[in-house]
Amino acid sequence: MSPILECRNLTKKYGGSYALSGLNLTLERGEIIGLLGPNGSGKSSLIKLAAGVLQPTAGEILLSGKAPGAETKRFVSYLPDRSYLGRQMRVSEAVDYYNTFYDNFRPERASGMLDSLEIDRRARLSSLSKGTLEKVQLILVMSRDADLYLLDEPIGGVDPAARDYILQTILTNYNENATVLLSTHLISDIENILDRVLFLRGGQLALNASVDEIRTEYGKSVDTLFREVFKC
Amino acid sequence: MPWKLDSSRPIYLQLMERIQHDIISGVYRPGDKIPSVRDLALEASVNPNTMQKALSELERSGLVYSQRTSGRFITEDEKMLKKMKMDLAAEHIQQFFEQMHHLGFSDEEALDLIRETLRRKNNEPDS
C-alpha cells in the first residue's frame, strides 16, 4: 500500500518567497503527527497543498499515491484554519450539509459530540463564539471516517477544558489505520497524544522524530526542545 | 482524569511505571484482565501506539501476558510480582541516597537521619 502522504521535492513559492522549498517527507498510516514550526515556516502551506486548495510550484505531493483532487477528497478530512461554512447556516444545517456531501460522514457521532459540548443545534453559526464555532467545525471534520485528517490549528481558540475534550475526540474517533496531521503552537497540550513531530523551518524539514525518541535522546519535552531550536 | 506524566521523560516508560504501581497498590490483582489498549490510552489521554508500546514492554518483562483472543492479563507468578516490588523499592532507595549526597550527607549520616526521623515519628502522640 502506498504511504498515506508523500512529498517529493515539494516546493511552493508566493511571489519571490518560498513557503516550502524542496520538502521530502513520507507519513505512515496509523499515526498522530504534530506539525510544528514558527509563524511563516510553511505549516499551513503544507496542509493546504495536501488538501488540494493550493497547487505546488514544483515537485509533487501524493496521498495514497494520488495527486490531491476530487478522488482524494473522499478519504481526506480537512479542517481549514478559518471558517468556511455559511455564517447564516444553523448548526443542524451544517451537519446535514456534511451528511449530504460525504458518504463516510457519521451523523450519530456528530450528534454525540454536540450533546457532550452542549452546543445548540438551532443556533446560527454567526451567533456562536469563536471557540464554539471552532468546536463545531472540528466535530464535523472528525465525524467522517477518513484515512487522513488534516487539522490546521484545531485547538487554538478553545478553552483548556474543551481542549482536553477535543484531544479525547481525536483519540476516540480516528481508527488505527488513519493518520492525523495537525498543526499547532500549543505543543505542551498535545504532546502526549502524538506519535511523531515534524519541525518545519523556512519551508524545510528541521526534525522528524517520535516524541519518545526526542525525550530519550535530549532528556526534554518536545515543547522545551522547540523553544531551544527556534529561540528568537 | 488524564494520568499525571512528567514532561521530560519518555512517555511509554512512565506508562509502564504507572501500571506497575497499579499492580502493587492492588488496583489490579494477579490474574486480572487489563483494559484494552484503546481504553487505557483514552483514560491516560495518551497516544494508543505509545500505550501499546508500554504494554508490549511489560509483556516482554513477563509481568503481563496476552492470550491471543481474550486480551491481556496480569501475571499470577507471585515470585515475579515480589521481585518487581523489590526492584522498585531498590530504585526509590537509590534515588533517596543520591538526593542526600546532593545535600552533602554521607550514607551513614543519611541513615542516622532516617533513624532519627522514625524515632520522632514513633514518639509523637496521636500518630
Coordinates of C-alpha atoms in Angstrom, one line a residue:
Chain A
M1 CA 0.0 0.0 0.0
S2 CA 1.4 3.5 -0.8
P3 CA 2.1 5.8 2.1
I4 CA -0.8 8.0 3.1
L5 CA 1.2 11.1 2.3
E6 CA 4.4 11.6 0.4
C7 CA 6.1 14.8 -0.6
R8 CA 8.9 14.7 -3.2
N9 CA 10.9 17.9 -3.6
L10 CA 7.7 19.8 -2.8
T11 CA 8.1 23.5 -3.4
K12 CA 5.6 26.3 -3.0
K13 CA 6.6 29.9 -3.9
Y14 CA 4.5 33.0 -3.3
G15 CA 5.9 35.8 -5.5
G16 CA 9.6 35.8 -4.7
S17 CA 9.5 34.0 -1.4
Y18 CA 9.5 30.3 -0.7
A19 CA 6.8 28.9 1.7
L20 CA 8.1 25.3 1.1
S21 CA 11.4 24.5 -0.6
G22 CA 12.3 21.0 -1.7
L23 CA 10.5 19.2 1.0
N24 CA 10.8 15.4 1.1
L25 CA 8.6 13.6 3.5
T26 CA 6.7 10.3 4.0
L27 CA 3.9 9.8 6.5
E28 CA 2.8 6.3 7.6
R29 CA -0.7 5.1 8.3
G30 CA -1.9 4.9 11.9
E31 CA 0.0 7.8 13.4
I32 CA -0.9 11.1 15.0
I33 CA 1.6 13.7 13.8
G34 CA 2.2 17.2 15.1
L35 CA 3.3 19.7 12.5
L36 CA 5.3 22.4 14.4
G37 CA 7.2 25.4 13.4
P38 CA 7.3 29.2 14.0
N39 CA 5.0 31.6 12.1
G40 CA 5.7 31.5 8.4
S41 CA 7.6 28.2 8.4
G42 CA 5.2 26.6 5.9
K43 CA 2.8 24.6 8.1
S44 CA -0.4 25.9 6.6
S45 CA 1.0 25.8 3.1
L46 CA 1.9 22.1 3.5
I47 CA -1.6 21.3 4.8
K48 CA -3.3 23.3 2.0
L49 CA -1.2 21.6 -0.6
A50 CA -2.3 18.2 0.8
A51 CA -5.9 19.4 0.9
G52 CA -5.7 20.4 -2.7
V53 CA -6.6 24.0 -2.2
L54 CA -3.1 25.1 -3.3
Q55 CA -1.0 23.8 -6.2
P56 CA 2.7 23.1 -5.9
T57 CA 5.2 25.4 -7.7
A58 CA 7.5 22.4 -8.2
G59 CA 7.8 18.8 -7.0
E60 CA 4.8 16.7 -6.0
I61 CA 2.6 15.7 -3.1
L62 CA 0.8 12.3 -3.2
L63 CA -1.9 11.0 -1.0
S64 CA -2.1 7.2 -1.1
G65 CA -0.3 7.5 -4.4
K66 CA -2.7 10.1 -5.9
A67 CA -2.3 13.8 -6.5
P68 CA -4.8 15.8 -4.4
G69 CA -8.1 16.2 -6.3
A70 CA -11.7 15.1 -6.3
E71 CA -10.7 11.5 -5.7
T72 CA -8.6 12.2 -2.6
K73 CA -11.2 14.4 -1.0
R74 CA -13.2 11.2 -0.3
F75 CA -10.7 9.9 2.2
V76 CA -9.2 13.2 3.4
S77 CA -11.0 15.2 6.1
Y78 CA -9.7 18.8 6.2
L79 CA -10.1 21.4 8.9
P80 CA -9.0 24.8 7.4
D81 CA -7.5 27.5 9.6
R82 CA -10.5 29.7 9.1
S83 CA -14.3 29.3 8.9
Y84 CA -15.6 28.1 5.5
L85 CA -19.3 27.5 6.3
G86 CA -22.0 29.9 5.6
R87 CA -22.5 32.3 8.5
Q88 CA -26.3 32.2 8.2
M89 CA -26.3 28.4 8.5
R90 CA -27.7 26.7 11.6
V91 CA -25.6 24.1 13.4
S92 CA -28.1 21.4 12.3
E93 CA -27.9 22.6 8.7
A94 CA -24.1 22.3 8.7
V95 CA -24.5 18.7 9.9
D96 CA -27.0 18.0 7.1
Y97 CA -24.6 19.7 4.6
Y98 CA -21.8 17.4 5.7
N99 CA -24.1 14.4 5.6
T100 CA -25.1 15.1 2.0
F101 CA -21.6 15.8 0.8
Y102 CA -19.7 12.8 2.3
D103 CA -20.8 9.2 2.3
N104 CA -18.4 8.5 5.1
F105 CA -19.9 11.1 7.5
R106 CA -21.4 9.6 10.7
P107 CA -24.2 11.9 11.9
E108 CA -24.7 9.9 15.1
R109 CA -21.1 10.6 16.0
A110 CA -21.5 14.3 15.4
S111 CA -24.7 14.3 17.4
G112 CA -23.0 12.7 20.4
M113 CA -20.2 15.3 20.4
L114 CA -22.6 18.2 20.0
D115 CA -24.5 16.9 23.0
S116 CA -21.4 16.5 25.1
L117 CA -20.3 20.0 24.4
E118 CA -23.9 21.3 24.9
I119 CA -24.0 23.0 21.6
D120 CA -27.4 24.2 20.5
R121 CA -28.3 22.8 17.1
R122 CA -30.7 25.6 16.2
A123 CA -28.1 28.3 16.7
R124 CA -26.8 30.1 13.7
L125 CA -23.1 29.9 13.1
S126 CA -22.9 33.7 13.1
S127 CA -24.2 33.8 16.7
L128 CA -21.5 31.3 18.0
S129 CA -18.4 32.4 19.9
K130 CA -15.1 31.9 18.1
G131 CA -14.3 28.9 20.3
T132 CA -17.7 27.3 19.8
L133 CA -17.5 27.7 16.1
E134 CA -14.2 26.0 16.1
K135 CA -15.6 23.1 18.1
V136 CA -18.5 22.7 15.6
Q137 CA -16.1 22.6 12.7
L138 CA -13.8 20.1 14.3
I139 CA -16.8 17.9 15.2
L140 CA -17.9 17.9 11.6
V141 CA -14.4 17.0 10.4
M142 CA -13.8 14.3 13.0
S143 CA -17.2 12.7 12.3
R144 CA -16.0 11.4 9.0
D145 CA -14.4 8.0 8.6
A146 CA -11.4 9.3 6.8
D147 CA -7.9 7.9 6.1
L148 CA -6.2 11.2 6.6
Y149 CA -7.3 14.1 8.8
L150 CA -5.6 17.4 8.1
L151 CA -6.2 19.8 11.0
D152 CA -4.9 23.3 10.8
E153 CA -4.7 24.8 14.3
P154 CA -7.6 22.7 15.7
I155 CA -7.3 23.9 19.3
G156 CA -6.0 27.5 19.0
G157 CA -9.2 29.2 20.0
V158 CA -10.8 26.9 22.6
D159 CA -10.5 27.0 26.4
P160 CA -8.3 24.4 28.2
A161 CA -11.3 22.2 29.3
A162 CA -12.7 22.0 25.8
R163 CA -9.2 21.4 24.5
D164 CA -9.0 18.2 26.6
Y165 CA -12.3 17.1 25.3
I166 CA -11.2 17.8 21.7
L167 CA -8.0 15.8 22.2
Q168 CA -10.1 13.0 23.6
T169 CA -12.3 13.4 20.5
I170 CA -9.3 12.9 18.2
L171 CA -8.2 9.9 20.2
T172 CA -11.6 8.3 20.2
N173 CA -12.5 8.9 16.6
Y174 CA -9.6 8.1 14.5
N175 CA -9.3 4.5 13.6
E176 CA -6.0 2.7 13.9
N177 CA -5.2 2.9 10.2
A178 CA -5.9 6.6 9.9
T179 CA -3.4 9.3 10.1
V180 CA -3.9 12.7 11.7
L181 CA -1.7 15.6 10.8
L182 CA -2.3 18.6 12.9
S183 CA -0.5 21.9 13.1
T184 CA -0.4 23.9 16.4
H185 CA 1.6 26.2 18.6
L186 CA 0.2 24.6 21.8
I187 CA 2.8 21.9 21.9
S188 CA 2.7 21.0 25.6
D189 CA -1.1 20.5 25.5
I190 CA -0.9 17.9 22.7
E191 CA 2.5 16.2 23.3
N192 CA 1.1 13.1 24.9
I193 CA -1.3 12.2 22.1
L194 CA 1.3 12.5 19.4
D195 CA 3.3 9.7 17.8
R196 CA 5.6 11.9 15.9
V197 CA 6.5 15.6 15.5
L198 CA 7.7 17.4 12.4
F199 CA 9.6 20.7 12.9
L200 CA 9.5 23.0 9.9
R201 CA 11.9 25.8 9.5
G202 CA 11.9 28.2 6.5
G203 CA 9.9 25.7 4.4
Q204 CA 12.2 22.7 5.1
L205 CA 12.1 19.8 7.5
A206 CA 14.3 20.6 10.5
L207 CA 13.3 17.4 12.5
N208 CA 11.2 14.3 12.1
A209 CA 11.2 12.2 15.2
S210 CA 8.9 10.4 17.6
V211 CA 8.0 12.1 20.9
D212 CA 9.7 9.4 22.9
E213 CA 12.8 9.5 20.7
I214 CA 13.1 13.2 21.5
R215 CA 12.7 12.6 25.2
T216 CA 15.1 9.7 25.2
E217 CA 17.7 11.5 23.2
Y218 CA 17.5 15.0 24.6
G219 CA 16.0 14.3 28.0
K220 CA 13.5 17.1 27.5
S221 CA 10.0 17.6 26.2
V222 CA 9.1 18.5 22.6
D223 CA 7.9 21.9 23.9
T224 CA 11.3 22.6 25.5
L225 CA 13.2 21.4 22.5
F226 CA 11.1 23.6 20.2
R227 CA 11.8 26.6 22.3
E228 CA 15.5 26.0 22.1
V229 CA 15.6 25.2 18.4
F230 CA 13.6 28.2 17.5
K231 CA 14.9 30.6 20.1
C232 CA 14.5 34.2 18.8
Chain B
M1 CA -8.6 12.1 34.6
P2 CA -5.5 12.1 32.4
W3 CA -2.6 10.4 34.1
K4 CA 0.0 12.7 35.6
L5 CA 3.0 12.5 33.4
D6 CA 6.4 14.2 33.6
S7 CA 7.2 16.1 30.5
S8 CA 10.9 15.3 30.1
R9 CA 11.0 11.5 30.4
P10 CA 9.8 9.1 27.7
I11 CA 6.1 8.6 27.9
Y12 CA 6.0 4.8 27.5
L13 CA 8.4 4.4 30.5
Q14 CA 6.0 6.4 32.6
L15 CA 3.0 4.4 31.5
M16 CA 4.9 1.2 32.4
E17 CA 5.7 2.6 35.9
R18 CA 2.1 3.7 36.4
I19 CA 0.8 0.2 35.5
Q20 CA 3.4 -1.4 37.8
H21 CA 2.4 0.9 40.5
D22 CA -1.3 0.0 40.0
I23 CA -0.4 -3.7 40.3
I24 CA 1.5 -3.2 43.6
S25 CA -1.2 -1.0 45.1
G26 CA -3.9 -3.5 44.3
V27 CA -5.8 -1.7 41.5
Y28 CA -5.1 -4.8 39.5
R29 CA -4.8 -8.3 41.2
P30 CA -2.7 -11.2 39.9
G31 CA -4.6 -12.8 37.0
D32 CA -6.8 -9.7 36.4
K33 CA -7.6 -8.8 32.8
I34 CA -6.4 -5.3 32.0
P35 CA -8.4 -2.9 29.8
S36 CA -7.8 -2.7 26.1
V37 CA -5.0 -0.5 24.7
R38 CA -7.6 1.9 23.4
D39 CA -9.4 2.3 26.7
L40 CA -6.2 2.6 28.6
A41 CA -4.9 5.2 26.1
L42 CA -8.1 7.2 26.5
E43 CA -8.0 7.0 30.3
A44 CA -4.4 8.3 30.3
S45 CA -5.0 10.7 27.4
V46 CA -2.1 9.4 25.5
N47 CA -1.4 8.1 22.0
P48 CA -2.7 4.5 21.6
N49 CA 0.6 3.4 19.9
T50 CA 2.5 4.7 23.0
M51 CA 0.3 2.7 25.3
Q52 CA 0.7 -0.3 23.0
K53 CA 4.5 0.0 23.4
A54 CA 4.3 0.2 27.2
L55 CA 2.1 -2.9 27.3
S56 CA 4.4 -4.8 24.9
E57 CA 7.4 -3.9 27.2
L58 CA 5.5 -5.2 30.3
E59 CA 4.7 -8.3 28.3
R60 CA 8.4 -8.8 27.4
S61 CA 9.3 -8.5 31.1
G62 CA 6.7 -11.2 31.9
L63 CA 4.6 -9.0 34.2
V64 CA 1.7 -9.1 31.8
Y65 CA 0.8 -11.9 29.4
S66 CA -1.6 -11.9 26.5
Q67 CA -4.0 -14.6 25.4
R68 CA -4.5 -14.5 21.7
T69 CA -8.2 -13.8 21.6
S70 CA -9.2 -12.7 25.1
G71 CA -6.8 -9.9 25.9
R72 CA -4.0 -9.1 28.4
F73 CA -3.7 -10.3 32.0
I74 CA -1.6 -9.6 35.0
T75 CA 0.8 -12.5 35.8
E76 CA -0.1 -14.8 38.6
D77 CA 3.6 -15.5 39.2
E78 CA 3.9 -14.3 42.9
K79 CA 7.7 -14.5 42.7
M80 CA 7.8 -12.2 39.8
L81 CA 5.4 -9.7 41.4
K82 CA 7.6 -9.8 44.6
K83 CA 10.7 -9.2 42.5
M84 CA 9.1 -6.2 40.8
K85 CA 8.2 -4.7 44.2
M86 CA 11.8 -5.2 45.4
D87 CA 13.2 -3.7 42.2
L88 CA 11.0 -0.6 42.6
A89 CA 11.9 -0.3 46.3
A90 CA 15.6 -0.5 45.4
E91 CA 15.2 2.2 42.8
H92 CA 13.5 4.6 45.3
I93 CA 16.2 3.9 47.9
Q94 CA 18.9 4.6 45.4
Q95 CA 17.2 7.9 44.4
F96 CA 16.9 8.9 48.0
F97 CA 20.6 8.4 48.7
E98 CA 21.5 10.3 45.5
Q99 CA 19.5 13.2 46.7
M100 CA 21.0 13.1 50.2
H101 CA 24.5 13.1 48.5
H102 CA 23.5 16.2 46.7
L103 CA 22.6 17.8 50.0
G104 CA 26.1 16.8 51.3
F105 CA 25.2 13.9 53.6
S106 CA 27.2 10.7 53.6
D107 CA 25.4 7.3 53.6
E108 CA 26.0 7.0 57.4
E109 CA 24.6 10.4 58.1
A110 CA 21.6 9.8 55.9
L111 CA 20.9 6.5 57.7
D112 CA 21.2 8.3 61.1
L113 CA 18.7 10.9 59.8
I114 CA 16.3 8.1 58.9
R115 CA 16.5 6.6 62.3
E116 CA 16.1 10.0 64.0
T117 CA 13.0 10.7 61.8
L118 CA 11.5 7.3 62.7
R119 CA 12.2 7.8 66.4
R120 CA 10.5 11.2 66.4
K121 CA 7.5 9.9 64.4
N122 CA 7.0 7.0 66.8
N123 CA 7.2 9.1 69.9
E124 CA 4.6 11.6 68.7
P125 CA 1.3 11.1 70.5
D126 CA -1.8 10.5 68.2
S127 CA 0.2 9.4 65.3

